[in-house]
Amino acid sequence: MTTLPTQTDKKLGLVIDLDTCVGCHACVISCKGWNTENYGAPLSDQNAYGADNSGTFLNRVHSFEVQPEAADAAAQLIHFPKSCLHCEDAPCVTVCPTGASYKRVEDGIVLVNESDCIGCGLCAWACPYGARELDQAEGVMKKCTLCVDRIYNENLPEEDRQPACVRTCPAGARHFGDLGDPDSDVSKLVAERGGMDLMPEQGTKPVNKYLPPRPKDAMPEFDVLAPFLEPVAQEPKGFLGWLDKTLEKL
Amino acid sequence: MHPAPSVIFFTVFSGLGFGLLTWLGLGYPSVTGWTAFAFFAIAYAMAVGGLLSSTFHLGRPERAIKAFTQWRSSWLSREAWCAVGALVAMGLYGAGLVFLGERYSLLGIIGAALSMATVFTTSMIYTQLKTIPRWNMPVTPVKFLSLSLAGGALLSGQVTAALVLLIIAGAVQLLTWSMGDKALAASGTDMASATGLGGIGKVRAFEPPHTGTNYLLREFVHEIGRKHSQKLRIISLVLMVALPVILLALPFSHFLALLAVISHVAGVLTARWLFFAEAEHVVGLYYGKR
């Protein structure tokens, strides 16, 4: 049924730290690596080695330049990983005509039952974040599963029971947990750092939160040594001065 | 949005087909026998042809039957039910007219209502999308319904009704363009809200996440042809409304009526191409493309 649950027992999701992300795209690669050989159809590539290559990815890293208003402030470069935000009010779920898209009551993960998907693409149209991509080889909709086949997988060592993107992030910019529990580590992190929603005006109530970049500190003025560092001689004097003038005349 | 030919063909011809079925269901023109057969054949060719065309944009058309299951929540599923309901009701009503020479008027009225419901549900598939502010307006279903009724009147030979409805449909079309041009700005969604970084300063897309293209760019970030949009708007309005109105206002002849229909269909196809090509999906903001 593609109606949304009124509430979910947990709100599993990601917290992405825009201050820490270095834009290495390791999460993109580990996501594709895990998800192409596990849950559902593989993530196909088209013309992978040609000039106009494209493929299905569940996680992509944009880079934005932000120019502060102050005239002397330097522009900031912010790397911006983006994947499904597992919205509480997920518009992609309710538009689905076949019931293939659904939001799980137990943990709030939004999934696609690929054997029911007709590939109409309407869920991707309804998603403001571009989190869903229609796989060109399989003809079905692919999206982040929050690595549902890792997080509950008792065949994996305990430290691996988190989404592949979180496990691989070398900068520690990605965090996974229950955002419905105010005492969870991720909820505390969101409260401490002022975690935000993307496009709140779309009314999707995303579970995933983004931590904004910390304010940049300003370089203090060092006036103590500055007077001693002034250039001593502006014009050459003495022998060098005579040489300079003489050579000038030649 | 990518103006996919299959979806343009589907919305235009199912709109015309169900518009014609609506007029036939209400008994305009009141025909029986082979004349009725000809009218119903045209209506079914358009409505069913349009619906079949819509399956060409599916990734898995062989599972299309599953689209009937979610009528409680999905407008696409409701459209499937209304379309089948309208085609069955109008099929029985048409069989009565053609083979028995009987007009079951209640069945015709039910069929006409279901035909309009089909057009309405089609329009709601687009109207419901908050991600495309240009479509997310109450005037969108009014446009689809007025165009369908006007096209139906034209096809069924209701000259006076067609004249009035074509002018109304043209006015509604102008209204959707003027409102639609302001819709994205009015929605409040911009690069600042998309990234949450607007508080720091002006946000600019610096590097896209991928060097090649992808599904999102192909499907949602169509920008080709927008520079000609004003010219195409005028062309579509002339073909869709102005020329058919002039042709209908002249002394009636079947040849002029045929010209009016051809001109109207060409105009609606142009306007529908623009409906998709001009629609800005907010995901384009992440690529700095708006």
Short mmCIF file of N, CA and C in Angstrom, two decimals, chain B residues 16-167:
data_model
loop_
_atom_site.label_atom_id
_atom_site.label_comp_id
_atom_site.label_asym_id
_atom_site.label_seq_id
_atom_site.Cartn_x
_atom_site.Cartn_y
_atom_site.Cartn_z
N LEU B 16 -8.33 14.64 -26.25
CA LEU B 16 -9.28 14.84 -27.36
C LEU B 16 -10.30 13.70 -27.42
N GLY B 17 -9.80 12.46 -27.29
CA GLY B 17 -10.67 11.28 -27.39
C GLY B 17 -11.73 11.28 -26.30
N PHE B 18 -11.30 11.53 -25.04
CA PHE B 18 -12.27 11.53 -23.94
C PHE B 18 -13.17 12.76 -24.01
N GLY B 19 -12.66 13.86 -24.59
CA GLY B 19 -13.51 15.03 -24.80
C GLY B 19 -14.63 14.71 -25.78
N LEU B 20 -14.28 14.02 -26.88
CA LEU B 20 -15.30 13.62 -27.86
C LEU B 20 -16.29 12.64 -27.24
N LEU B 21 -15.78 11.68 -26.45
CA LEU B 21 -16.67 10.71 -25.80
C LEU B 21 -17.65 11.42 -24.85
N THR B 22 -17.18 12.50 -24.20
CA THR B 22 -18.06 13.23 -23.29
C THR B 22 -19.25 13.79 -24.05
N TRP B 23 -18.98 14.44 -25.20
CA TRP B 23 -20.06 15.01 -26.00
C TRP B 23 -20.98 13.91 -26.55
N LEU B 24 -20.39 12.80 -27.01
CA LEU B 24 -21.21 11.69 -27.53
C LEU B 24 -22.08 11.12 -26.42
N GLY B 25 -21.52 11.03 -25.21
CA GLY B 25 -22.27 10.48 -24.09
C GLY B 25 -23.46 11.35 -23.73
N LEU B 26 -23.32 12.65 -23.94
CA LEU B 26 -24.42 13.56 -23.63
C LEU B 26 -25.40 13.69 -24.79
N GLY B 27 -25.11 12.97 -25.88
CA GLY B 27 -26.06 12.95 -26.99
C GLY B 27 -25.85 14.05 -28.02
N TYR B 28 -24.65 14.62 -28.05
CA TYR B 28 -24.33 15.64 -29.07
C TYR B 28 -23.18 15.14 -29.94
N PRO B 29 -23.35 14.84 -31.20
CA PRO B 29 -24.62 14.82 -31.91
C PRO B 29 -25.38 13.55 -31.60
N SER B 30 -26.70 13.59 -31.74
CA SER B 30 -27.53 12.42 -31.47
C SER B 30 -27.54 11.55 -32.73
N VAL B 31 -26.61 10.62 -32.76
CA VAL B 31 -26.44 9.80 -33.97
C VAL B 31 -26.65 8.33 -33.64
N THR B 32 -27.01 7.55 -34.62
CA THR B 32 -27.14 6.09 -34.45
C THR B 32 -26.53 5.42 -35.69
N GLY B 33 -26.45 4.10 -35.62
CA GLY B 33 -26.01 3.32 -36.77
C GLY B 33 -24.57 3.62 -37.19
N TRP B 34 -24.34 3.63 -38.49
CA TRP B 34 -22.97 3.75 -38.98
C TRP B 34 -22.35 5.11 -38.71
N THR B 35 -23.19 6.15 -38.67
CA THR B 35 -22.67 7.48 -38.34
C THR B 35 -22.11 7.46 -36.92
N ALA B 36 -22.88 6.84 -35.99
CA ALA B 36 -22.41 6.72 -34.62
C ALA B 36 -21.12 5.90 -34.57
N PHE B 37 -21.09 4.83 -35.39
CA PHE B 37 -19.89 3.98 -35.41
C PHE B 37 -18.65 4.80 -35.78
N ALA B 38 -18.82 5.68 -36.79
CA ALA B 38 -17.67 6.50 -37.23
C ALA B 38 -17.20 7.42 -36.08
N PHE B 39 -18.15 8.07 -35.43
CA PHE B 39 -17.79 8.96 -34.32
C PHE B 39 -17.08 8.19 -33.19
N PHE B 40 -17.65 7.04 -32.84
CA PHE B 40 -17.05 6.26 -31.74
C PHE B 40 -15.68 5.69 -32.13
N ALA B 41 -15.55 5.32 -33.41
CA ALA B 41 -14.26 4.79 -33.86
C ALA B 41 -13.17 5.85 -33.71
N ILE B 42 -13.49 7.10 -34.09
CA ILE B 42 -12.52 8.19 -33.97
C ILE B 42 -12.18 8.42 -32.49
N ALA B 43 -13.22 8.47 -31.65
CA ALA B 43 -13.00 8.73 -30.22
C ALA B 43 -12.15 7.63 -29.60
N TYR B 44 -12.47 6.36 -29.92
CA TYR B 44 -11.71 5.25 -29.32
C TYR B 44 -10.29 5.20 -29.86
N ALA B 45 -10.12 5.51 -31.14
CA ALA B 45 -8.76 5.50 -31.70
C ALA B 45 -7.89 6.49 -30.95
N MET B 46 -8.45 7.68 -30.69
CA MET B 46 -7.68 8.71 -29.98
C MET B 46 -7.45 8.33 -28.52
N ALA B 47 -8.53 7.97 -27.81
CA ALA B 47 -8.42 7.69 -26.37
C ALA B 47 -7.53 6.48 -26.11
N VAL B 48 -7.81 5.37 -26.84
CA VAL B 48 -7.03 4.14 -26.61
C VAL B 48 -5.62 4.29 -27.16
N GLY B 49 -5.49 4.96 -28.31
CA GLY B 49 -4.16 5.20 -28.89
C GLY B 49 -3.30 5.99 -27.91
N GLY B 50 -3.90 7.03 -27.32
CA GLY B 50 -3.19 7.83 -26.33
C GLY B 50 -2.76 7.01 -25.13
N LEU B 51 -3.69 6.21 -24.63
CA LEU B 51 -3.37 5.40 -23.44
C LEU B 51 -2.26 4.40 -23.74
N LEU B 52 -2.33 3.77 -24.94
CA LEU B 52 -1.29 2.81 -25.31
C LEU B 52 0.06 3.52 -25.42
N SER B 53 0.02 4.73 -25.99
CA SER B 53 1.26 5.48 -26.15
C SER B 53 1.92 5.75 -24.80
N SER B 54 1.08 5.97 -23.76
CA SER B 54 1.64 6.27 -22.44
C SER B 54 2.46 5.09 -21.90
N THR B 55 2.16 3.87 -22.36
CA THR B 55 2.92 2.72 -21.85
C THR B 55 4.33 2.67 -22.44
N PHE B 56 4.57 3.44 -23.53
CA PHE B 56 5.90 3.39 -24.15
C PHE B 56 6.97 4.07 -23.29
N HIS B 57 6.56 4.93 -22.35
CA HIS B 57 7.59 5.56 -21.52
C HIS B 57 7.84 4.76 -20.24
N LEU B 58 7.17 3.62 -20.10
CA LEU B 58 7.40 2.79 -18.91
C LEU B 58 8.68 1.98 -19.08
N GLY B 59 9.40 1.78 -17.96
CA GLY B 59 10.58 0.92 -17.99
C GLY B 59 10.19 -0.54 -18.08
N ARG B 60 9.03 -0.88 -17.51
CA ARG B 60 8.55 -2.27 -17.46
C ARG B 60 7.08 -2.33 -17.86
N PRO B 61 6.78 -2.09 -19.17
CA PRO B 61 5.38 -2.02 -19.58
C PRO B 61 4.62 -3.32 -19.35
N GLU B 62 5.32 -4.46 -19.28
CA GLU B 62 4.62 -5.74 -19.11
C GLU B 62 3.94 -5.85 -17.74
N ARG B 63 4.32 -4.96 -16.80
CA ARG B 63 3.69 -5.01 -15.47
C ARG B 63 2.64 -3.92 -15.31
N ALA B 64 2.25 -3.26 -16.42
CA ALA B 64 1.38 -2.08 -16.33
C ALA B 64 0.09 -2.36 -15.57
N ILE B 65 -0.37 -3.60 -15.60
CA ILE B 65 -1.62 -3.96 -14.93
C ILE B 65 -1.57 -3.65 -13.42
N LYS B 66 -0.36 -3.66 -12.86
CA LYS B 66 -0.23 -3.40 -11.41
C LYS B 66 -0.60 -1.96 -11.06
N ALA B 67 -0.66 -1.08 -12.06
CA ALA B 67 -0.99 0.32 -11.80
C ALA B 67 -2.44 0.49 -11.35
N PHE B 68 -3.25 -0.59 -11.37
CA PHE B 68 -4.63 -0.46 -10.91
C PHE B 68 -4.76 -0.60 -9.39
N THR B 69 -3.68 -0.96 -8.71
CA THR B 69 -3.82 -1.37 -7.31
C THR B 69 -3.90 -0.22 -6.31
N GLN B 70 -3.32 0.96 -6.61
CA GLN B 70 -3.16 1.97 -5.56
C GLN B 70 -4.09 3.16 -5.71
N TRP B 71 -5.35 2.91 -6.09
CA TRP B 71 -6.28 4.02 -6.33
C TRP B 71 -6.55 4.84 -5.08
N ARG B 72 -6.26 4.31 -3.90
CA ARG B 72 -6.53 5.07 -2.68
C ARG B 72 -5.59 6.27 -2.55
N SER B 73 -4.37 6.14 -3.06
CA SER B 73 -3.39 7.21 -2.85
C SER B 73 -2.84 7.82 -4.13
N SER B 74 -2.87 7.10 -5.24
CA SER B 74 -2.13 7.54 -6.44
C SER B 74 -3.07 8.03 -7.54
N TRP B 75 -2.81 9.25 -8.04
CA TRP B 75 -3.62 9.79 -9.14
C TRP B 75 -3.42 8.98 -10.42
N LEU B 76 -2.23 8.43 -10.62
CA LEU B 76 -1.98 7.63 -11.81
C LEU B 76 -2.85 6.38 -11.81
N SER B 77 -2.98 5.78 -10.62
CA SER B 77 -3.82 4.59 -10.49
C SER B 77 -5.30 4.95 -10.69
N ARG B 78 -5.70 6.11 -10.13
CA ARG B 78 -7.09 6.55 -10.31
C ARG B 78 -7.39 6.80 -11.79
N GLU B 79 -6.39 7.34 -12.50
CA GLU B 79 -6.56 7.58 -13.92
C GLU B 79 -6.81 6.28 -14.66
N ALA B 80 -6.06 5.24 -14.28
CA ALA B 80 -6.22 3.94 -14.93
C ALA B 80 -7.65 3.44 -14.75
N TRP B 81 -8.19 3.55 -13.53
CA TRP B 81 -9.56 3.08 -13.27
C TRP B 81 -10.58 3.91 -14.03
N CYS B 82 -10.42 5.24 -13.99
CA CYS B 82 -11.40 6.10 -14.68
C CYS B 82 -11.39 5.81 -16.18
N ALA B 83 -10.19 5.61 -16.74
CA ALA B 83 -10.09 5.38 -18.18
C ALA B 83 -10.80 4.08 -18.55
N VAL B 84 -10.54 3.02 -17.81
CA VAL B 84 -11.18 1.74 -18.12
C VAL B 84 -12.69 1.85 -17.92
N GLY B 85 -13.10 2.52 -16.82
CA GLY B 85 -14.53 2.71 -16.55
C GLY B 85 -15.20 3.47 -17.69
N ALA B 86 -14.57 4.55 -18.13
CA ALA B 86 -15.15 5.37 -19.20
C ALA B 86 -15.23 4.57 -20.51
N LEU B 87 -14.16 3.82 -20.81
CA LEU B 87 -14.15 3.07 -22.07
C LEU B 87 -15.20 1.96 -22.07
N VAL B 88 -15.39 1.31 -20.91
CA VAL B 88 -16.40 0.24 -20.82
C VAL B 88 -17.81 0.85 -20.94
N ALA B 89 -18.07 1.90 -20.14
CA ALA B 89 -19.41 2.51 -20.17
C ALA B 89 -19.74 3.04 -21.55
N MET B 90 -18.78 3.76 -22.15
CA MET B 90 -19.04 4.34 -23.47
C MET B 90 -19.08 3.26 -24.55
N GLY B 91 -18.38 2.14 -24.33
CA GLY B 91 -18.43 1.02 -25.27
C GLY B 91 -19.83 0.42 -25.32
N LEU B 92 -20.41 0.22 -24.12
CA LEU B 92 -21.76 -0.34 -24.05
C LEU B 92 -22.78 0.64 -24.64
N TYR B 93 -22.60 1.93 -24.27
CA TYR B 93 -23.51 2.98 -24.76
C TYR B 93 -23.42 3.08 -26.29
N GLY B 94 -22.18 3.03 -26.78
CA GLY B 94 -21.96 3.11 -28.22
C GLY B 94 -22.52 1.90 -28.94
N ALA B 95 -22.38 0.71 -28.35
CA ALA B 95 -22.93 -0.51 -28.95
C ALA B 95 -24.44 -0.38 -29.09
N GLY B 96 -25.07 0.19 -28.07
CA GLY B 96 -26.52 0.42 -28.12
C GLY B 96 -26.89 1.31 -29.30
N LEU B 97 -26.11 2.40 -29.47
CA LEU B 97 -26.41 3.35 -30.56
C LEU B 97 -26.18 2.72 -31.93
N VAL B 98 -25.05 2.00 -32.05
CA VAL B 98 -24.64 1.50 -33.36
C VAL B 98 -25.49 0.30 -33.78
N PHE B 99 -25.61 -0.68 -32.88
CA PHE B 99 -26.20 -1.95 -33.29
C PHE B 99 -27.70 -2.04 -33.00
N LEU B 100 -28.17 -1.34 -31.93
CA LEU B 100 -29.59 -1.46 -31.58
C LEU B 100 -30.38 -0.21 -31.91
N GLY B 101 -29.64 0.86 -32.25
CA GLY B 101 -30.33 2.11 -32.54
C GLY B 101 -30.98 2.71 -31.30
N GLU B 102 -30.54 2.26 -30.12
CA GLU B 102 -31.13 2.73 -28.85
C GLU B 102 -30.16 3.65 -28.14
N ARG B 103 -30.68 4.72 -27.51
CA ARG B 103 -29.83 5.61 -26.74
C ARG B 103 -30.14 5.42 -25.27
N TYR B 104 -29.19 4.76 -24.55
CA TYR B 104 -29.35 4.59 -23.09
C TYR B 104 -28.75 5.82 -22.43
N SER B 105 -29.59 6.85 -22.23
CA SER B 105 -29.03 8.16 -21.87
C SER B 105 -28.33 8.15 -20.51
N LEU B 106 -28.83 7.37 -19.54
CA LEU B 106 -28.17 7.35 -18.23
C LEU B 106 -26.74 6.79 -18.36
N LEU B 107 -26.62 5.71 -19.14
CA LEU B 107 -25.30 5.11 -19.37
C LEU B 107 -24.37 6.13 -20.05
N GLY B 108 -24.95 6.89 -20.99
CA GLY B 108 -24.17 7.93 -21.69
C GLY B 108 -23.69 9.00 -20.74
N ILE B 109 -24.57 9.41 -19.81
CA ILE B 109 -24.18 10.45 -18.85
C ILE B 109 -23.08 9.93 -17.92
N ILE B 110 -23.22 8.67 -17.48
CA ILE B 110 -22.18 8.07 -16.63
C ILE B 110 -20.85 8.00 -17.39
N GLY B 111 -20.93 7.57 -18.65
CA GLY B 111 -19.72 7.49 -19.48
C GLY B 111 -19.08 8.85 -19.68
N ALA B 112 -19.93 9.89 -19.89
CA ALA B 112 -19.41 11.24 -20.08
C ALA B 112 -18.71 11.72 -18.80
N ALA B 113 -19.34 11.44 -17.65
CA ALA B 113 -18.74 11.86 -16.37
C ALA B 113 -17.41 11.15 -16.15
N LEU B 114 -17.37 9.84 -16.48
CA LEU B 114 -16.11 9.09 -16.30
C LEU B 114 -15.04 9.59 -17.28
N SER B 115 -15.46 10.00 -18.48
CA SER B 115 -14.50 10.53 -19.45
C SER B 115 -13.86 11.81 -18.92
N MET B 116 -14.69 12.71 -18.37
CA MET B 116 -14.14 13.94 -17.79
C MET B 116 -13.28 13.63 -16.57
N ALA B 117 -13.71 12.62 -15.79
CA ALA B 117 -12.93 12.22 -14.62
C ALA B 117 -11.55 11.72 -15.05
N THR B 118 -11.49 11.04 -16.20
CA THR B 118 -10.20 10.55 -16.71
C THR B 118 -9.28 11.73 -17.02
N VAL B 119 -9.84 12.74 -17.71
CA VAL B 119 -9.02 13.91 -18.05
C VAL B 119 -8.58 14.63 -16.76
N PHE B 120 -9.51 14.71 -15.79
CA PHE B 120 -9.17 15.36 -14.52
C PHE B 120 -8.04 14.60 -13.79
N THR B 121 -8.14 13.28 -13.74
CA THR B 121 -7.09 12.51 -13.05
C THR B 121 -5.75 12.63 -13.78
N THR B 122 -5.80 12.65 -15.12
CA THR B 122 -4.55 12.87 -15.87
C THR B 122 -3.91 14.18 -15.44
N SER B 123 -4.75 15.25 -15.38
CA SER B 123 -4.19 16.56 -15.03
C SER B 123 -3.66 16.56 -13.61
N MET B 124 -4.30 15.79 -12.71
CA MET B 124 -3.85 15.78 -11.31
C MET B 124 -2.49 15.09 -11.14
N ILE B 125 -2.14 14.19 -12.06
CA ILE B 125 -0.81 13.57 -12.01
C ILE B 125 0.25 14.66 -12.05
N TYR B 126 0.01 15.69 -12.88
CA TYR B 126 0.96 16.80 -13.01
C TYR B 126 0.75 17.85 -11.93
N THR B 127 -0.52 18.15 -11.65
CA THR B 127 -0.84 19.21 -10.69
C THR B 127 -0.32 18.91 -9.30
N GLN B 128 -0.31 17.62 -8.90
CA GLN B 128 0.05 17.27 -7.54
C GLN B 128 1.53 17.50 -7.22
N LEU B 129 2.37 17.69 -8.25
CA LEU B 129 3.82 17.69 -8.02
C LEU B 129 4.31 19.05 -7.51
N LYS B 130 4.61 19.11 -6.22
CA LYS B 130 5.15 20.36 -5.65
C LYS B 130 6.55 20.65 -6.19
N THR B 131 7.20 19.60 -6.70
CA THR B 131 8.55 19.75 -7.23
C THR B 131 8.58 20.55 -8.52
N ILE B 132 7.41 20.70 -9.18
CA ILE B 132 7.34 21.46 -10.43
C ILE B 132 6.31 22.57 -10.23
N PRO B 133 6.76 23.73 -9.67
CA PRO B 133 5.81 24.79 -9.30
C PRO B 133 4.93 25.24 -10.47
N ARG B 134 5.45 25.19 -11.70
CA ARG B 134 4.67 25.62 -12.86
C ARG B 134 3.42 24.77 -13.05
N TRP B 135 3.46 23.52 -12.60
CA TRP B 135 2.28 22.65 -12.74
C TRP B 135 1.43 22.62 -11.47
N ASN B 136 2.03 22.96 -10.36
CA ASN B 136 1.41 22.78 -9.04
C ASN B 136 0.44 23.94 -8.75
N MET B 137 -0.58 24.10 -9.65
CA MET B 137 -1.51 25.21 -9.51
C MET B 137 -2.93 24.71 -9.82
N PRO B 138 -3.95 25.23 -9.14
CA PRO B 138 -5.34 24.79 -9.40
C PRO B 138 -5.77 25.03 -10.85
N VAL B 139 -5.10 25.95 -11.54
CA VAL B 139 -5.53 26.26 -12.91
C VAL B 139 -5.11 25.14 -13.89
N THR B 140 -4.17 24.28 -13.48
CA THR B 140 -3.72 23.21 -14.39
C THR B 140 -4.87 22.25 -14.77
N PRO B 141 -5.64 21.71 -13.80
CA PRO B 141 -6.77 20.86 -14.21
C PRO B 141 -7.81 21.62 -15.02
N VAL B 142 -8.01 22.91 -14.72
CA VAL B 142 -8.98 23.71 -15.49
C VAL B 142 -8.55 23.77 -16.95
N LYS B 143 -7.23 23.89 -17.15
CA LYS B 143 -6.72 23.95 -18.52
C LYS B 143 -6.97 22.63 -19.26
N PHE B 144 -6.62 21.52 -18.62
CA PHE B 144 -6.80 20.21 -19.27
C PHE B 144 -8.29 19.97 -19.59
N LEU B 145 -9.17 20.29 -18.62
CA LEU B 145 -10.60 20.03 -18.82
C LEU B 145 -11.19 20.95 -19.89
N SER B 146 -10.82 22.23 -19.87
CA SER B 146 -11.41 23.14 -20.86
C SER B 146 -10.92 22.79 -22.27
N LEU B 147 -9.65 22.40 -22.38
CA LEU B 147 -9.12 22.01 -23.69
C LEU B 147 -9.79 20.74 -24.20
N SER B 148 -10.01 19.79 -23.29
CA SER B 148 -10.62 18.52 -23.69
C SER B 148 -12.05 18.74 -24.16
N LEU B 149 -12.80 19.58 -23.42
CA LEU B 149 -14.19 19.86 -23.80
C LEU B 149 -14.24 20.63 -25.13
N ALA B 150 -13.31 21.58 -25.29
CA ALA B 150 -13.30 22.36 -26.53
C ALA B 150 -12.95 21.46 -27.72
N GLY B 151 -11.92 20.63 -27.56
CA GLY B 151 -11.52 19.71 -28.63
C GLY B 151 -12.64 18.73 -28.95
N GLY B 152 -13.32 18.26 -27.91
CA GLY B 152 -14.44 17.33 -28.08
C GLY B 152 -15.57 17.98 -28.85
N ALA B 153 -15.86 19.24 -28.51
CA ALA B 153 -16.93 19.97 -29.20
C ALA B 153 -16.59 20.14 -30.68
N LEU B 154 -15.31 20.45 -30.92
CA LEU B 154 -14.85 20.63 -32.30
C LEU B 154 -15.00 19.32 -33.09
N LEU B 155 -14.57 18.22 -32.49
CA LEU B 155 -14.62 16.92 -33.17
C LEU B 155 -16.06 16.45 -33.37
N SER B 156 -16.94 16.79 -32.43
CA SER B 156 -18.32 16.30 -32.54
C SER B 156 -19.20 17.25 -33.36
N GLY B 157 -18.59 18.31 -33.88
CA GLY B 157 -19.32 19.20 -34.77
C GLY B 157 -20.27 20.16 -34.07
N GLN B 158 -20.05 20.42 -32.79
CA GLN B 158 -20.89 21.37 -32.05
C GLN B 158 -20.30 22.77 -32.23
N VAL B 159 -20.68 23.43 -33.31
CA VAL B 159 -19.99 24.65 -33.73
C VAL B 159 -20.08 25.75 -32.68
N THR B 160 -21.27 26.05 -32.18
CA THR B 160 -21.43 27.15 -31.23
C THR B 160 -20.66 26.85 -29.94
N ALA B 161 -20.86 25.63 -29.43
CA ALA B 161 -20.16 25.25 -28.21
C ALA B 161 -18.66 25.31 -28.42
N ALA B 162 -18.19 24.84 -29.56
CA ALA B 162 -16.75 24.82 -29.84
C ALA B 162 -16.19 26.24 -29.85
N LEU B 163 -16.94 27.17 -30.48
CA LEU B 163 -16.48 28.57 -30.53
C LEU B 163 -16.27 29.13 -29.12
N VAL B 164 -17.28 28.94 -28.28
CA VAL B 164 -17.21 29.47 -26.91
C VAL B 164 -16.10 28.78 -26.12
N LEU B 165 -16.07 27.43 -26.20
CA LEU B 165 -15.11 26.68 -25.39
C LEU B 165 -13.66 26.89 -25.85
N LEU B 166 -13.47 27.07 -27.15
CA LEU B 166 -12.10 27.32 -27.64
C LEU B 166 -11.58 28.64 -27.08
N ILE B 167 -12.45 29.66 -27.04
CA ILE B 167 -12.02 30.95 -26.52
C ILE B 167 -11.73 30.85 -25.01
#
